[in-house]
XYZ file of C-alpha atoms in Angstrom:
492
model
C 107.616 94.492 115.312
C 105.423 96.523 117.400
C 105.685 99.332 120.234
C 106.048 97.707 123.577
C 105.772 99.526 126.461
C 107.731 98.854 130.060
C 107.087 100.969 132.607
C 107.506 105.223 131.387
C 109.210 103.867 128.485
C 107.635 102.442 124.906
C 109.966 100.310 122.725
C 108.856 101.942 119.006
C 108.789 99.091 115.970
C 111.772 100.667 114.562
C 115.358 99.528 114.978
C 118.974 99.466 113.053
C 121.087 96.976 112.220
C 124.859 96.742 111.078
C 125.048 96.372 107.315
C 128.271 95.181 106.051
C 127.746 96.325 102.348
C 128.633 99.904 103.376
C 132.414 100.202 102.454
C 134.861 102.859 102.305
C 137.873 102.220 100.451
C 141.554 103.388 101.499
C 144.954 102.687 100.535
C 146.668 99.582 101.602
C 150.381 98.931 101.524
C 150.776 95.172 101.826
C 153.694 94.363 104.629
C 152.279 97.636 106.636
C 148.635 96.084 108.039
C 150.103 97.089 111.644
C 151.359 93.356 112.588
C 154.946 93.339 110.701
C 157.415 94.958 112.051
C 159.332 95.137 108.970
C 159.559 97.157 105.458
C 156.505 96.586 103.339
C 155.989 94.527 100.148
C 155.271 97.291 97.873
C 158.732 96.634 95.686
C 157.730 93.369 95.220
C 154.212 93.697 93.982
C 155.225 96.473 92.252
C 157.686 94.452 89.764
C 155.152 91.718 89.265
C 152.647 93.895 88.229
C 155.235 95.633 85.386
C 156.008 92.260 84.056
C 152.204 91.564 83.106
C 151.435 91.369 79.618
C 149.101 94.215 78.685
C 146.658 92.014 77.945
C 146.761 90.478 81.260
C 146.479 93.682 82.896
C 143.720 94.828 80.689
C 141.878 91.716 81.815
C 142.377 92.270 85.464
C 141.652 95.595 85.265
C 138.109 94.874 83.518
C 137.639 92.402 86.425
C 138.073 94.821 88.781
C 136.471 97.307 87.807
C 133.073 95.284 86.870
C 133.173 94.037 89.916
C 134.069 97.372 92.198
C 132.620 100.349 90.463
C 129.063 100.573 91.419
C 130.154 100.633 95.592
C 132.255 103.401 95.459
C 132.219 106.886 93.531
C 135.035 107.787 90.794
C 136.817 104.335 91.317
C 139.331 105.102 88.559
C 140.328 108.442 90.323
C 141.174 106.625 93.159
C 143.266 103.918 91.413
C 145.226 107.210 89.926
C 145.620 108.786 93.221
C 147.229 105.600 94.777
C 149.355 104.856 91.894
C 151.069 108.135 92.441
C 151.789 106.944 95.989
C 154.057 104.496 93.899
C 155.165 106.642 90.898
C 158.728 107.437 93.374
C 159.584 103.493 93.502
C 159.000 103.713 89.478
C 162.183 104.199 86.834
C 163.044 107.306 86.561
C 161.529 108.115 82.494
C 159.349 104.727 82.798
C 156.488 104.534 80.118
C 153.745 102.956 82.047
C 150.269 103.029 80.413
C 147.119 104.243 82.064
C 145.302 101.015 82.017
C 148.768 99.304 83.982
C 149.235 102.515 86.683
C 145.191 101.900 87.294
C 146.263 98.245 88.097
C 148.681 99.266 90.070
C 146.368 101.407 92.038
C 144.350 98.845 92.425
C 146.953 96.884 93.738
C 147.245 99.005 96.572
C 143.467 99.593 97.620
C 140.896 97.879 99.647
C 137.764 98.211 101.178
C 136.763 98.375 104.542
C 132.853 97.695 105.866
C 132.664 100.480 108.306
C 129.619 98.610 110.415
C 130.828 94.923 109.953
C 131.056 94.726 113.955
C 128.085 96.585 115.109
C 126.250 99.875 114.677
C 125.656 101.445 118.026
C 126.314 104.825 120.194
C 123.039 107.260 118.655
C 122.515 110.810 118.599
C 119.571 112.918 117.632
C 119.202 116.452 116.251
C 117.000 118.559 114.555
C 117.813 118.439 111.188
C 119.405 122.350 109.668
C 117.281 122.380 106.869
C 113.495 121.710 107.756
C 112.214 122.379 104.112
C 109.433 119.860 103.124
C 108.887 118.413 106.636
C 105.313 118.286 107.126
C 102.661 120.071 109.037
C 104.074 119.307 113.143
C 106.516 117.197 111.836
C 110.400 117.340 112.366
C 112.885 116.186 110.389
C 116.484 114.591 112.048
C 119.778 113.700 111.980
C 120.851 110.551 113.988
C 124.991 110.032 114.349
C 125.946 106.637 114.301
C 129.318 104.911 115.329
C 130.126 102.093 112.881
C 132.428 99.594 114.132
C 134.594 97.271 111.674
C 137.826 95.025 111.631
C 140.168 95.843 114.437
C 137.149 97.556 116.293
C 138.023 100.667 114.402
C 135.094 102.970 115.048
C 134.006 105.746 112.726
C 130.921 108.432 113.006
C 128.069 108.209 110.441
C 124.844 109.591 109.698
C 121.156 108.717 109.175
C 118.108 111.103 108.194
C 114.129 110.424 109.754
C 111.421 112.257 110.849
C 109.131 112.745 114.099
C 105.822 112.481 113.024
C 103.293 114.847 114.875
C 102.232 112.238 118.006
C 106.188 111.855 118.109
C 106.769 108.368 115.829
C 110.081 108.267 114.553
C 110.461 107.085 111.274
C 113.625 106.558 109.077
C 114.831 107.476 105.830
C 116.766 104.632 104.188
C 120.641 105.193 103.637
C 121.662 105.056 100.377
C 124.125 102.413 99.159
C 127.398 104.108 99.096
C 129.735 105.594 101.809
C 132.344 108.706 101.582
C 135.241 109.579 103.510
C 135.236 113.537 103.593
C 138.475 115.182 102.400
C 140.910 116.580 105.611
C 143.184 119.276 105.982
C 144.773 121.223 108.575
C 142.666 124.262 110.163
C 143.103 126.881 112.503
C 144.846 126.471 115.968
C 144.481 128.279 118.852
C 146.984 128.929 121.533
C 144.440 128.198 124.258
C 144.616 124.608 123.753
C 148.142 124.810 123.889
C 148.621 126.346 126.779
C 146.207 124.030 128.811
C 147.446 121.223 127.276
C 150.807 121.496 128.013
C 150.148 122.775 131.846
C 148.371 119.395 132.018
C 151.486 117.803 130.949
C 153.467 119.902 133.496
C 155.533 121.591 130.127
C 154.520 125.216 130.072
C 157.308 126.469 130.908
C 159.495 129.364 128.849
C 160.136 127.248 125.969
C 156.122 127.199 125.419
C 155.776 130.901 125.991
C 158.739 131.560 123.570
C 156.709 129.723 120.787
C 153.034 131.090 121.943
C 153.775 134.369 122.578
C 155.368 135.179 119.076
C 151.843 134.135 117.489
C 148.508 135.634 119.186
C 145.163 133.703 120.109
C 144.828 132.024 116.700
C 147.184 130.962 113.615
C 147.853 128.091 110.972
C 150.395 125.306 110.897
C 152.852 126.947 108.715
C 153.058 129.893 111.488
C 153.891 127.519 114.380
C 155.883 125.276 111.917
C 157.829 128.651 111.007
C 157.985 129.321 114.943
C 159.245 125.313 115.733
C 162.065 126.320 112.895
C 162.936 129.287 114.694
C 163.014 127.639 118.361
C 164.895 124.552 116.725
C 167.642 127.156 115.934
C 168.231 128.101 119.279
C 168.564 125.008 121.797
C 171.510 125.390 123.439
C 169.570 127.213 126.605
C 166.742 125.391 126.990
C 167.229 122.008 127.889
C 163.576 120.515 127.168
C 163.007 122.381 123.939
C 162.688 119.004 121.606
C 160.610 116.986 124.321
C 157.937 120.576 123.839
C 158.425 120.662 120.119
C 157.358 117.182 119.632
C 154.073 117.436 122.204
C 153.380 120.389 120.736
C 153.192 119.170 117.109
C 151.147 116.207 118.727
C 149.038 118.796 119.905
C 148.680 120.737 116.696
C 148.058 117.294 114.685
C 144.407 117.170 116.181
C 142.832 120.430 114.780
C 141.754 119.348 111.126
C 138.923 120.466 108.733
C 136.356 118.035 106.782
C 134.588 118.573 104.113
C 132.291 116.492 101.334
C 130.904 117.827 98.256
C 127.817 119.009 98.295
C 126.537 116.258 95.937
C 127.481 114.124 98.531
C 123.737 112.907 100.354
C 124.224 112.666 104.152
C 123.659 109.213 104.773
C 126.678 108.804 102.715
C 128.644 110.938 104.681
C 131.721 109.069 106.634
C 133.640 110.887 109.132
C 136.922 108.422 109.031
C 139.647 108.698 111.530
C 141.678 111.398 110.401
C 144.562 111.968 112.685
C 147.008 109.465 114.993
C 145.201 110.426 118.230
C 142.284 109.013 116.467
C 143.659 106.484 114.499
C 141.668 103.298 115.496
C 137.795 105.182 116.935
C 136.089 108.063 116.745
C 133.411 107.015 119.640
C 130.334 108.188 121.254
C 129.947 111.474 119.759
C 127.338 113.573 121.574
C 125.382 116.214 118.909
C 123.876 119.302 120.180
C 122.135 121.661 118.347
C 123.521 124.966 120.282
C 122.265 128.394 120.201
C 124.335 130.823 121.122
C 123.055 134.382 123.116
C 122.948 136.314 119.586
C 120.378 133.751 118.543
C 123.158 132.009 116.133
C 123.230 128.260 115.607
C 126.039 125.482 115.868
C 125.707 122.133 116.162
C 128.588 120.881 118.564
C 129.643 117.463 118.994
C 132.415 116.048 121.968
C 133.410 112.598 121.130
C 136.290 110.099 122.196
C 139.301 109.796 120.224
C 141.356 106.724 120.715
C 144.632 105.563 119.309
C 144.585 102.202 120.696
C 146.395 102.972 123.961
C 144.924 106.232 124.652
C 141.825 108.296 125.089
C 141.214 112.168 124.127
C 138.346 114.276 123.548
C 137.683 116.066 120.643
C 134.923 118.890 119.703
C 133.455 118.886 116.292
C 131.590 121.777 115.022
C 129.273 122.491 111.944
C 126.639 124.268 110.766
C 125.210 121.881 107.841
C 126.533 118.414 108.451
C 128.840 119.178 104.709
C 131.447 121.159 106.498
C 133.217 119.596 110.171
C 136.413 121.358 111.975
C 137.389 118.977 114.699
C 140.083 120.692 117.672
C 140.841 119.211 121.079
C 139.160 119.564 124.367
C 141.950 119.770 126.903
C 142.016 120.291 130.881
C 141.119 118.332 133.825
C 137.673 118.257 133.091
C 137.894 116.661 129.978
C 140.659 114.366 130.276
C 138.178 111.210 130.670
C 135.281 109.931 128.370
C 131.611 111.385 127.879
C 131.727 115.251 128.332
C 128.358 116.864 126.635
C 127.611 120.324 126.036
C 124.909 122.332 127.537
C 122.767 123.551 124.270
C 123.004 127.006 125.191
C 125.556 129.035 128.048
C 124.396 129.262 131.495
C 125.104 132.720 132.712
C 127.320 133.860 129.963
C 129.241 130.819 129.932
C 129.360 127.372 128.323
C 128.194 124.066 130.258
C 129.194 120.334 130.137
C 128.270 117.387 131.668
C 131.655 115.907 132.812
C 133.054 112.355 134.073
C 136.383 113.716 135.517
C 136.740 111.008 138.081
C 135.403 108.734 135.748
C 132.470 107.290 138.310
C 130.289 110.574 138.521
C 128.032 113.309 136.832
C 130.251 116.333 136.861
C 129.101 120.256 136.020
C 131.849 121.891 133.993
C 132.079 125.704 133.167
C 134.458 127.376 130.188
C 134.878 130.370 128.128
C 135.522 128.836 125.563
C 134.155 125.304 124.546
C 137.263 123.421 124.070
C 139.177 123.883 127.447
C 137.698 122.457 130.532
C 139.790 122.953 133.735
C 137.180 122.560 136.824
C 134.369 120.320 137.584
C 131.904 120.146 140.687
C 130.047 116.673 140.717
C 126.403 116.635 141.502
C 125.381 112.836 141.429
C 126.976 110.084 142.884
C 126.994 106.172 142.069
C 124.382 105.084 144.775
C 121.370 102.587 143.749
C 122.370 99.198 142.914
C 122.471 99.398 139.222
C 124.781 102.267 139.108
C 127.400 101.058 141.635
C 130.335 100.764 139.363
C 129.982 103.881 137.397
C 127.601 106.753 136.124
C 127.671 108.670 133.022
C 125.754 110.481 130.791
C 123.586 109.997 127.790
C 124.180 112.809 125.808
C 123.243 116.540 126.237
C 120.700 117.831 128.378
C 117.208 118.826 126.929
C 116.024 122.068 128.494
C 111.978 121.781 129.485
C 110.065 124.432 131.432
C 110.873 122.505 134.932
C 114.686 121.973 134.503
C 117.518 120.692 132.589
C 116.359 116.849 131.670
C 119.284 114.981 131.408
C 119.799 111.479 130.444
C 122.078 109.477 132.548
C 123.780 105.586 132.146
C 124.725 103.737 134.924
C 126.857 100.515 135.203
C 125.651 97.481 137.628
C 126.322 93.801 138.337
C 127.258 92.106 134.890
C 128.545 94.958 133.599
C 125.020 95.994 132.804
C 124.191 99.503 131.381
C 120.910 100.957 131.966
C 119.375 104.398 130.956
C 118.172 107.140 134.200
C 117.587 110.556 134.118
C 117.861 113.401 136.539
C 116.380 117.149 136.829
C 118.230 120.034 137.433
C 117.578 123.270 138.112
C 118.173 125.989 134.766
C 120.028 128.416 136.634
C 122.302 126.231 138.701
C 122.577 122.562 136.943
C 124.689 121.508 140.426
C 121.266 121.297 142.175
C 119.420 118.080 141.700
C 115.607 118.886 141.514
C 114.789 115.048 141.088
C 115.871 112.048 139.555
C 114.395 108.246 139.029
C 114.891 105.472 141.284
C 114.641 102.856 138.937
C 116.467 102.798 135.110
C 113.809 104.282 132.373
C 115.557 101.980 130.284
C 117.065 98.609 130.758
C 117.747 95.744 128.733
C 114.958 93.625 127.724
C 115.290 90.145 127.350
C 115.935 90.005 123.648
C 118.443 92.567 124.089
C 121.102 91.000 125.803
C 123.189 89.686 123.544
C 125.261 91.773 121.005
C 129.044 92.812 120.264
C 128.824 94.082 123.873
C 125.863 92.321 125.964
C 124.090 93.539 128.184
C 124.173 97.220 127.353
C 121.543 99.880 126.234
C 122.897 103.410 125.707
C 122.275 106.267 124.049
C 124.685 109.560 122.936
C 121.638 112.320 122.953
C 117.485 112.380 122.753
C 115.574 114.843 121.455
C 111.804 116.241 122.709
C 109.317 116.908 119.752
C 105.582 116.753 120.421
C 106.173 116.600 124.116
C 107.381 113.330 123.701
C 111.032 112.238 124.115
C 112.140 110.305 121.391
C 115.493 108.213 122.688
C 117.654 106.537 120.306
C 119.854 103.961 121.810
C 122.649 100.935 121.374
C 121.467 97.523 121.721
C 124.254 95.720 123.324
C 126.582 97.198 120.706
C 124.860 95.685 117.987
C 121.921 97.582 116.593
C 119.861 100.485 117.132
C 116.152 100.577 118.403
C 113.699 103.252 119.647
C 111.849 104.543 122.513
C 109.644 106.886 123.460
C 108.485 108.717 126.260
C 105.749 111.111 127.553
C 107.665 114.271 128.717
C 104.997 115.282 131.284
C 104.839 111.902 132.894
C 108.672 111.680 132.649
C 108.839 115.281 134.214
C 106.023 114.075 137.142
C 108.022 111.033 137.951
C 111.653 113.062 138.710
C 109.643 115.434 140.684
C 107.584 112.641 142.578
């Protein structure tokens, strides 16, 4: 393949596909694959598998595991752990040997190929740890959404470098694929608060819980506060209607972390919680630095549940170690916020889609409650007339904020813009293109969703903007474009 150039743009000979080798494995409980309304079958398959012979389970077992253990890391752990998911339905003083409880673990595991749909949705950030990147060189990190059976959508990683004239290049994944361990973290009462205003429930019965505990605390010390308030119902007639939404609230603050043996392109973040329980979509990195000079990298992305939409904010500082907490208010309630990469005036910035048809400018203390937004562009040219958007974080150059935008035309058809705004007020457009810088070429059409090019975040290295983006849902490509002539068109 070679670089092919339309218009600002250059299409770069490097692109992505899906790969359906790269599994995760999870438990599975036959009877419970979301379709049966009834008990599952694990009593069943539990007594068949105690009336093998042992030499029919050591036979299995060997199959199994010749056939299993080189896609997936401690295999036999694994079997353990989801044996013990069983050991309840077991006799109570059962002797059950280790080679027949692996079996059974077995029993109750599969895999699932996290990209056997598509691979789509990129985002580009410097890389945390530059060491052995060469002379005007930078080295990356690209998320990834994966997409597999039942559209569930997960966030993964690749690694790659921008060469000194501003060639991406990329570092092949290895074979495997992780699922980071999870576990509650912090809340704060913030989120709460704004959370259940939205919901028009912020009444006394959330102040009697919020105001016993302070700006931040753990589960146990709002579980211990729940218990308290669960005590005393008589007087407040909406108490377990606020109990449960607030426990729905509390469910989405989690921690994940892998090993540090753990390479990133092996890295899976798997939908951890029931708000996110069939996608984590479209996350949009940002490498932010904050006015002491410190360094986060931030990422907003859509949870969905299969009925409903949220956003959630990741945070990290080396890609090993992820807290994930809600982003609540008016301002976030729809798809696609981004973050600013550094506050504007003290604050922190998004792009927001509030109405969900416009490029929004949100403002917030804090970086997971959004209550305000003030549009600044407008569906207007022909192939934005059914919605705009954004595509990802905007890139701060000498003229203005550059930020990537997506609009939706006839066909459904998404195309790439961008617009200019001005550093100390990003509600003033300083320029923008008339025509897409990026729209579906002709071998691009077709895909899990045709029609569609669309990127989560660029990144500038070698005055050259190096844009990742979805190929109608399918695959990844490249392209690349000259900053200064990008910068002379929006001001033209």
């Amino acid at each position: 393949m070679r670089s092919i150039r339309t218009g600002l743009a250059t299409r770069a000979p490097v692109r992505l596909a899906a790969d359906p080798s790269r599994v995760i494995i999870r438990l599975f409980v036959p009877g419970q694959e979301g379709f049966e309304q009834q008990d599952s079958r694990a009593g069943p398959v539990l007594t068949r598998i105690l009336a093998l012979t042992e030499a029919e389970v050591l036979a299995s077992l060997d199959d199994v595991i010749s056939r299993f253990d080189s896609r997936h890391r401690n295999l036999g752990d694994t079997f353990r752990r989801h044996a013990r998911e069983l050991a309840d339905r077991l006799r109570p003083g059962a002797r059950v040997s280790d080679a027949r409880m692996a079996l059974l673990g077995a029993a109750f595991t599969s895999e699932y190929a996290i990209e056997a749909a598509a691979l789509c949705n990129p985002s580009i950030v410097a890389h945390p740890d530059q060491t052995g990147a060469a002379a005007g060189s930078v080295r990356f990190v690209m998320s990834v959404r994966g997409i597999g059976e039942g559209h569930r959508s997960s966030i993964g990683f690749r690694t790659g470098v921008i060469d000194e004239w501003g060639d991406p290049k990329i570092d092949p994944p290895v074979a495997l694929a992780t699922v980071g361990s999870s576990t509650p973290s912090l809340l704060d009462a913030a989120i709460f608060r704004e959370e259940l205003n939205r919901l028009d429930d912020a009444g006394e019965t959330a102040n009697y819980v919020f105001d016993a505990l302070g700006e931040q605390f753990t589960h146990a010390d709002l579980e211990h506060r729940l218990t308290v308030l669960a005590a005393h119902l008589s007087t407040r007639g909406r108490a377990l209607e606020t109990i449960s939404e607030i426990r729905t609230i509390a469910e989405r603050s989690y921690s994940v972390e892998f090993p540090p043996r753990i390479p990133l392109s092996e890295r899976i973040l798997w939908p951890a919680v029931e708000a996110e329980s069939v996608g984590m979509e479209d996350a949009r990195f940002v490498r932010f630095v904050d006015d002491d000079g410190s360094t986060t990298f931030y990422a907003t992305y859509t949870a969905y549940n299969g009925s409903h939409i949220s956003q959630q904010l990741l945070k990290t500082d080396d890609f090993r170690s992820f807290t994930s907490n809600p982003m609540v208010g008016r301002a976030a309630a729809n798809k696609g916020l981004a973050l600013f990469p550094r506050r504007i005036k003290g604050r922190y910035a998004a792009l927001s889609r509030a109405d969900r048809e416009s490029n929004s400018i949100t403002y917030s203390d804090r970086p997971f409650v959004w209550t305000e937004a003030q549009p600044f562009q407008r569906p207007v040219a022909p192939w934005e007339v059914l919605q705009l958007g954004n595509c990802g974080s905007p890139i701060e150059t000498e003229a203005g904020w550059l930020v990537l935008t997506h609009g939706v035309g006839p066909m459904r058809t998404y195309r790439i813009g961008a617009v200019l705004l001005d550093l100390d007020d990003p509600t003033i457009v300083l320029g923008h293109l008339k025509d897409p810088l990026l729209s579906p070429a002709a071998d691009e059409q077709n895909g899990y969703v045709p029609n569609v090019v669309y990127s989560c975040g660029a990144l500038v290295h070698a005055d050259t903007l190096v844009l990742p983006y979805g190929i109608g849902d399918a695959a990844i490509g490249f392209a690349t474009v000259s900053v200064r002539e990008l910068l002379t068109a929006l001001r033209a």
